[in-house]
Amino acid sequence: MIGPDLVLLLAIISAAVGCSVLTWALMPLLARYALARPNARSSHKIPTPQGAGIAIITATLIVTTFALGSSAPALLALMPLFAAAIVIGIVGAADDIRQIPVLPRFALQALCVGAVVFTMPADQQIIQALPLWLERVVLLIGGLWFVNLVNFMDGLDWMTVAEGVPVTFALVVFGLFGALSQPSMLLAAALGGALLGFAPFNRPGSAKVFLGDVGSLPIGLLLGWCLLQLALQGFIAAALLLPLYYLADSTLTLLRRMLRREPFWLAHRSHFYQKATDNGFSVREVVGMVCLTNLALAVLAGASIALKSIAADCMLLALGGAIVVTLLMRFAHRRA
């Protein structure tokens, strides 16, 4: 009988290999129908195919399905999530090829996130003191924001890899210590492996293909679902610490643009990580610092799970916030 550790390792390797092969096979098609041409808001200089997210999501869902093949109830419970990821990916693909107006796009995203949130079992609740309907509405709004912020933050080569790989692999480690269910662990392992398989095609300076909305939107949905499962186990601080850099950069940028009365729903180059490249940092330096920050946040999240203390959670969240603010301030100023 194959042990759980070996199953996770096989899931990571299978997803990485499957994503790499599928990305390579899709390249000619993407170059023909989904070419991202540079503009004033772009970080790339030459037309580059986009849409490799198709390979990431396909590899992730297939590997997770096979890994859970012997557990029909667990697989059945994931069907609303998988269906929503496919639909939201189709919406992203359509937007990659021909831009969809903001309101229809947002409405379709809300339907996908709502399908996941409102099909959760009634006994799954983070804060028992809240009415269930109120928590589900908050989760819907938070899920919509998380799906979109992953899309917003996918503006540099390797950026989504630098975020997704540390977070997913941290979730796998936490699961091995009992903080996460097996289906969530396997999904995180497959997603992390698929992102590793995508990474060689998206190297800074020589990227052959981009993720596209077809990838960033469902990645946000799947990653958000895994973090939600961690919070449902009672580890709310850990679920906040893992994506804290993404949450801070996107939320502060959104608030700043709203205060300036800018059309915040339009594409822009106002994120801290984008300003960093304008301030003299190379793309590799930016994603490297983001990755190291995420690794530090993963360590703090692990400490939160191990200590199981409200006082410790507050201290660790404050420390994580200080680490993230330090990075944002560095990005906001010109490199010495």
Coordinates of C-alpha atoms in Angstrom, one line a residue:
M1 CA 0.0 0.0 0.0
I2 CA 1.4 3.4 -1.0
G3 CA 1.9 5.7 2.0
P4 CA 0.5 9.3 2.2
D5 CA 3.9 10.9 1.8
L6 CA 4.6 9.0 -1.4
V7 CA 1.2 9.9 -2.8
L8 CA 1.9 13.6 -2.2
L9 CA 5.3 13.3 -3.8
L10 CA 3.8 11.5 -6.8
A11 CA 1.1 14.1 -7.1
I12 CA 3.7 16.9 -7.2
I13 CA 5.9 15.1 -9.8
S14 CA 3.0 14.1 -11.9
A15 CA 1.5 17.5 -12.0
A16 CA 4.9 19.1 -12.8
V17 CA 5.6 16.7 -15.7
G18 CA 2.0 16.9 -17.0
C19 CA 1.9 20.7 -16.9
S20 CA 5.3 21.0 -18.7
V21 CA 4.3 18.6 -21.5
L22 CA 0.9 20.2 -21.9
T23 CA 2.4 23.7 -21.9
W24 CA 4.9 22.7 -24.6
A25 CA 2.1 21.2 -26.7
L26 CA -0.1 24.3 -26.4
M27 CA 2.6 26.8 -27.3
P28 CA 1.9 26.9 -31.1
L29 CA -1.9 27.3 -30.5
L30 CA -1.4 30.0 -27.9
A31 CA 1.0 31.9 -30.2
R32 CA -1.6 31.9 -32.9
Y33 CA -4.8 32.8 -30.9
A34 CA -3.7 34.3 -27.6
L35 CA -0.8 36.6 -28.2
A36 CA -0.2 39.3 -25.5
R37 CA 1.0 42.4 -27.2
P38 CA 3.0 44.9 -25.0
N39 CA 1.3 48.2 -24.1
A40 CA 1.9 51.1 -21.6
R41 CA 0.8 48.9 -18.7
S42 CA 2.8 45.8 -19.6
S43 CA 6.1 44.6 -18.1
H44 CA 7.1 42.7 -21.3
K45 CA 8.6 44.2 -24.4
I46 CA 7.8 41.7 -27.2
P47 CA 4.5 39.9 -28.1
T48 CA 4.3 36.7 -26.0
P49 CA 1.7 33.9 -26.0
Q50 CA -0.5 33.7 -22.9
G51 CA -2.8 31.0 -21.7
A52 CA -0.4 28.5 -20.0
G53 CA -2.9 28.5 -17.2
I54 CA -4.8 25.9 -19.2
A55 CA -2.0 23.4 -18.6
I56 CA -1.7 24.3 -14.9
I57 CA -5.4 23.9 -14.1
T58 CA -5.7 20.8 -16.3
A59 CA -2.8 19.1 -14.6
T60 CA -4.0 20.1 -11.2
L61 CA -7.5 18.8 -11.5
I62 CA -6.5 15.6 -13.3
V63 CA -3.8 14.7 -10.8
T64 CA -6.0 15.5 -7.8
T65 CA -8.8 13.4 -9.3
F66 CA -6.6 10.4 -9.8
A67 CA -5.0 10.8 -6.4
L68 CA -8.5 10.8 -4.8
G69 CA -9.8 8.0 -7.0
S70 CA -10.2 5.5 -4.2
S71 CA -12.1 8.1 -2.1
A72 CA -15.4 8.7 -3.9
P73 CA -17.0 10.9 -1.1
A74 CA -14.0 13.2 -1.0
L75 CA -13.9 13.5 -4.8
L76 CA -17.6 14.2 -4.9
A77 CA -17.3 16.9 -2.3
L78 CA -14.7 18.6 -4.6
M79 CA -16.9 18.6 -7.7
P80 CA -18.4 22.1 -7.1
L81 CA -14.9 23.5 -6.7
F82 CA -13.6 21.8 -9.8
A83 CA -16.6 22.8 -11.9
A84 CA -16.3 26.4 -10.7
A85 CA -12.5 26.4 -11.5
I86 CA -13.3 25.2 -15.1
V87 CA -16.0 27.8 -15.6
I88 CA -14.0 30.7 -14.2
G89 CA -11.0 29.5 -16.3
I90 CA -13.2 29.7 -19.4
V91 CA -14.3 33.2 -18.5
G92 CA -10.6 34.1 -18.2
A93 CA -9.8 32.5 -21.5
A94 CA -12.5 34.5 -23.2
D95 CA -11.1 37.7 -21.6
D96 CA -7.6 36.8 -22.7
I97 CA -8.7 36.5 -26.4
R98 CA -11.3 39.3 -26.4
Q99 CA -11.8 41.5 -23.4
I100 CA -15.1 41.1 -21.6
P101 CA -16.8 44.1 -20.0
V102 CA -16.2 44.5 -16.3
L103 CA -19.7 43.9 -15.0
P104 CA -20.5 40.6 -16.9
R105 CA -17.0 39.3 -16.0
F106 CA -17.5 40.2 -12.4
A107 CA -21.0 38.6 -12.3
L108 CA -19.7 35.3 -13.8
Q109 CA -16.8 35.3 -11.2
A110 CA -19.4 35.8 -8.4
L111 CA -21.5 32.9 -9.7
C112 CA -18.4 30.6 -9.6
V113 CA -17.3 31.7 -6.2
G114 CA -20.8 31.5 -4.9
A115 CA -21.2 28.0 -6.2
V116 CA -18.3 26.9 -4.0
V117 CA -19.2 28.9 -0.9
F118 CA -22.9 28.1 -0.8
T119 CA -22.5 24.4 -1.5
M120 CA -20.3 23.9 1.6
P121 CA -21.8 21.7 4.3
A122 CA -23.8 23.7 6.9
D123 CA -21.5 22.4 9.7
Q124 CA -18.4 24.0 8.2
Q125 CA -18.1 27.4 9.8
I126 CA -15.1 29.5 10.9
I127 CA -16.7 31.7 13.5
Q128 CA -19.5 30.0 15.3
A129 CA -20.8 33.2 16.9
L130 CA -21.7 34.6 13.4
P131 CA -24.9 33.6 11.7
L132 CA -24.1 31.1 9.0
W133 CA -25.6 33.2 6.2
L134 CA -23.5 36.2 7.2
E135 CA -20.3 34.3 7.2
R136 CA -21.1 32.8 3.8
V137 CA -21.7 36.3 2.4
V138 CA -18.4 37.5 3.8
L139 CA -16.7 34.4 2.3
L140 CA -18.3 35.2 -1.1
I141 CA -16.9 38.8 -1.0
G142 CA -13.5 37.6 0.3
G143 CA -13.4 34.8 -2.3
L144 CA -14.1 37.3 -5.1
W145 CA -11.4 39.6 -3.9
F146 CA -8.9 36.8 -3.6
V147 CA -9.6 35.4 -7.1
N148 CA -9.1 38.9 -8.5
L149 CA -6.0 39.8 -6.5
V150 CA -4.2 36.8 -7.7
N151 CA -5.0 38.0 -11.2
F152 CA -3.9 41.5 -10.4
M153 CA -0.6 40.3 -8.9
D154 CA 0.3 38.2 -12.0
G155 CA 2.2 41.0 -13.7
L156 CA 5.7 39.8 -13.7
D157 CA 7.4 36.6 -14.9
W158 CA 7.6 34.0 -12.0
M159 CA 5.4 36.2 -9.7
T160 CA 2.6 33.7 -9.4
V161 CA 5.2 30.9 -9.0
A162 CA 7.0 32.9 -6.2
E163 CA 3.6 33.2 -4.4
G164 CA 1.9 29.9 -5.2
V165 CA 4.8 27.4 -4.6
P166 CA 5.7 28.5 -1.1
V167 CA 2.0 28.7 -0.1
T168 CA 1.0 25.3 -1.5
F169 CA 4.0 23.5 -0.2
A170 CA 3.5 25.0 3.2
L171 CA -0.1 23.7 3.1
V172 CA 1.2 20.3 2.3
V173 CA 3.6 20.3 5.2
F174 CA 0.9 21.6 7.6
G175 CA -1.4 18.8 6.3
L176 CA 1.3 16.2 7.1
F177 CA 1.1 17.4 10.7
G178 CA -2.7 17.1 10.8
A179 CA -3.7 20.7 10.2
L180 CA -5.3 20.1 6.8
S181 CA -7.5 17.3 5.3
Q182 CA -6.1 14.9 2.8
P183 CA -8.1 16.2 -0.2
S184 CA -6.9 19.8 0.6
M185 CA -3.3 18.5 0.9
L186 CA -3.5 16.6 -2.4
L187 CA -5.0 19.6 -4.2
A188 CA -2.3 21.9 -2.8
A189 CA 0.4 19.4 -3.8
A190 CA -0.9 19.1 -7.4
L191 CA -1.2 22.9 -7.8
G192 CA 2.3 23.5 -6.4
G193 CA 3.7 20.8 -8.7
A194 CA 1.9 22.3 -11.8
L195 CA 3.3 25.7 -11.0
L196 CA 6.8 24.2 -10.9
G197 CA 6.2 22.6 -14.3
F198 CA 5.1 26.0 -15.6
A199 CA 8.1 27.9 -14.2
P200 CA 10.8 26.9 -16.9
F201 CA 8.5 28.4 -19.6
N202 CA 8.1 31.7 -17.7
R203 CA 11.7 32.6 -16.7
P204 CA 12.3 36.3 -16.2
G205 CA 14.0 37.8 -19.3
S206 CA 13.3 34.9 -21.5
A207 CA 9.6 34.0 -20.9
K208 CA 8.1 31.9 -23.7
V209 CA 4.5 32.1 -22.4
F210 CA 2.4 33.8 -19.8
L211 CA -0.2 32.5 -17.4
G212 CA -3.1 34.5 -18.6
D213 CA -6.5 35.1 -16.9
V214 CA -7.4 31.5 -17.8
G215 CA -4.8 30.5 -15.2
S216 CA -4.7 33.3 -12.6
L217 CA -8.4 33.3 -11.9
P218 CA -8.8 29.5 -11.2
I219 CA -5.5 29.5 -9.4
G220 CA -6.9 32.1 -7.1
L221 CA -10.1 30.1 -6.6
L222 CA -8.2 26.8 -5.8
L223 CA -5.6 28.5 -3.6
G224 CA -8.3 30.4 -1.7
W225 CA -10.3 27.2 -1.2
C226 CA -7.2 25.5 0.4
L227 CA -6.6 28.5 2.7
L228 CA -10.3 28.4 3.6
Q229 CA -9.9 24.8 4.6
L230 CA -7.0 25.7 6.9
A231 CA -9.2 28.4 8.5
L232 CA -12.0 25.9 9.0
Q233 CA -9.7 23.8 11.0
G234 CA -9.3 26.7 13.4
F235 CA -6.0 28.1 12.1
I236 CA -7.3 31.5 11.0
A237 CA -4.0 33.3 11.7
A238 CA -2.0 30.8 9.6
A239 CA -4.6 31.2 6.7
L240 CA -4.0 35.0 6.8
L241 CA -0.2 34.8 7.2
L242 CA 0.4 32.6 4.1
P243 CA -1.0 35.1 1.5
L244 CA -0.3 38.2 3.5
Y245 CA 2.0 39.8 1.0
Y246 CA -0.5 39.4 -1.8
L247 CA -3.3 40.7 0.4
A248 CA -1.3 43.8 1.5
D249 CA 0.0 44.8 -2.0
S250 CA -3.3 44.4 -3.7
T251 CA -5.5 45.9 -1.0
L252 CA -3.3 48.9 -0.3
T253 CA -3.0 49.6 -4.1
L254 CA -6.8 49.4 -4.5
L255 CA -7.4 51.8 -1.6
R256 CA -4.8 54.2 -2.9
R257 CA -6.3 54.2 -6.4
M258 CA -9.8 54.7 -5.0
L259 CA -8.7 57.6 -2.8
R260 CA -7.2 59.2 -6.0
R261 CA -10.5 58.6 -7.8
E262 CA -8.8 56.5 -10.4
P263 CA -10.7 53.9 -12.5
F264 CA -9.4 51.1 -10.2
W265 CA -11.2 48.4 -12.3
L266 CA -8.9 49.0 -15.2
A267 CA -5.4 47.5 -15.8
H268 CA -2.6 49.6 -14.4
R269 CA 1.0 49.5 -13.2
S270 CA 0.5 50.8 -9.6
H271 CA 1.2 47.7 -7.5
F272 CA 4.3 47.9 -5.3
Y273 CA 6.0 45.0 -7.2
Q274 CA 5.4 46.9 -10.5
K275 CA 6.8 50.1 -9.0
A276 CA 9.9 48.1 -7.8
T277 CA 10.9 47.4 -11.4
D278 CA 10.4 51.1 -12.2
N279 CA 12.6 51.9 -9.2
G280 CA 15.6 49.9 -10.5
F281 CA 15.0 46.4 -9.2
S282 CA 15.3 43.6 -11.7
V283 CA 12.4 41.2 -12.2
R284 CA 14.5 38.4 -10.7
E285 CA 15.2 40.5 -7.6
V286 CA 11.6 41.4 -7.1
V287 CA 10.3 37.8 -7.4
G288 CA 13.2 36.6 -5.3
M289 CA 12.3 39.0 -2.5
V290 CA 8.7 38.0 -2.7
C291 CA 9.5 34.3 -2.6
L292 CA 11.8 34.8 0.5
T293 CA 9.1 36.9 2.2
N294 CA 6.5 34.1 1.5
L295 CA 8.9 31.5 3.0
A296 CA 9.2 33.7 6.1
L297 CA 5.4 34.0 6.3
A298 CA 5.1 30.2 5.9
V299 CA 7.4 29.8 8.9
L300 CA 5.3 32.2 11.0
A301 CA 2.1 30.4 9.9
G302 CA 3.7 27.1 11.0
A303 CA 4.6 28.6 14.4
S304 CA 1.0 29.8 14.7
I305 CA -0.3 26.3 14.1
A306 CA 2.2 24.7 16.5
L307 CA 1.6 27.2 19.4
K308 CA -2.3 27.3 19.2
S309 CA -2.5 30.5 21.2
I310 CA -4.5 33.7 20.6
A311 CA -1.6 35.8 22.1
A312 CA 0.9 34.0 19.9
D313 CA -1.3 34.5 16.8
C314 CA -1.5 38.3 17.4
M315 CA 2.3 38.5 17.8
L316 CA 3.0 36.4 14.7
L317 CA 0.5 38.4 12.6
A318 CA 2.2 41.7 13.8
L319 CA 5.6 40.2 12.9
G320 CA 4.3 39.1 9.5
G321 CA 2.8 42.5 8.9
A322 CA 6.1 44.1 9.8
I323 CA 8.0 41.9 7.3
V324 CA 5.5 42.7 4.5
V325 CA 5.5 46.4 5.2
T326 CA 9.3 46.4 5.1
L327 CA 9.2 44.8 1.7
L328 CA 6.6 47.2 0.4
M329 CA 8.6 50.2 1.5
R330 CA 11.7 48.8 -0.2
F331 CA 9.7 48.4 -3.4
A332 CA 8.3 51.9 -3.1
H333 CA 11.8 53.6 -3.1
R334 CA 14.5 53.7 -5.7
R335 CA 17.2 51.1 -5.4
A336 CA 20.4 52.5 -3.9

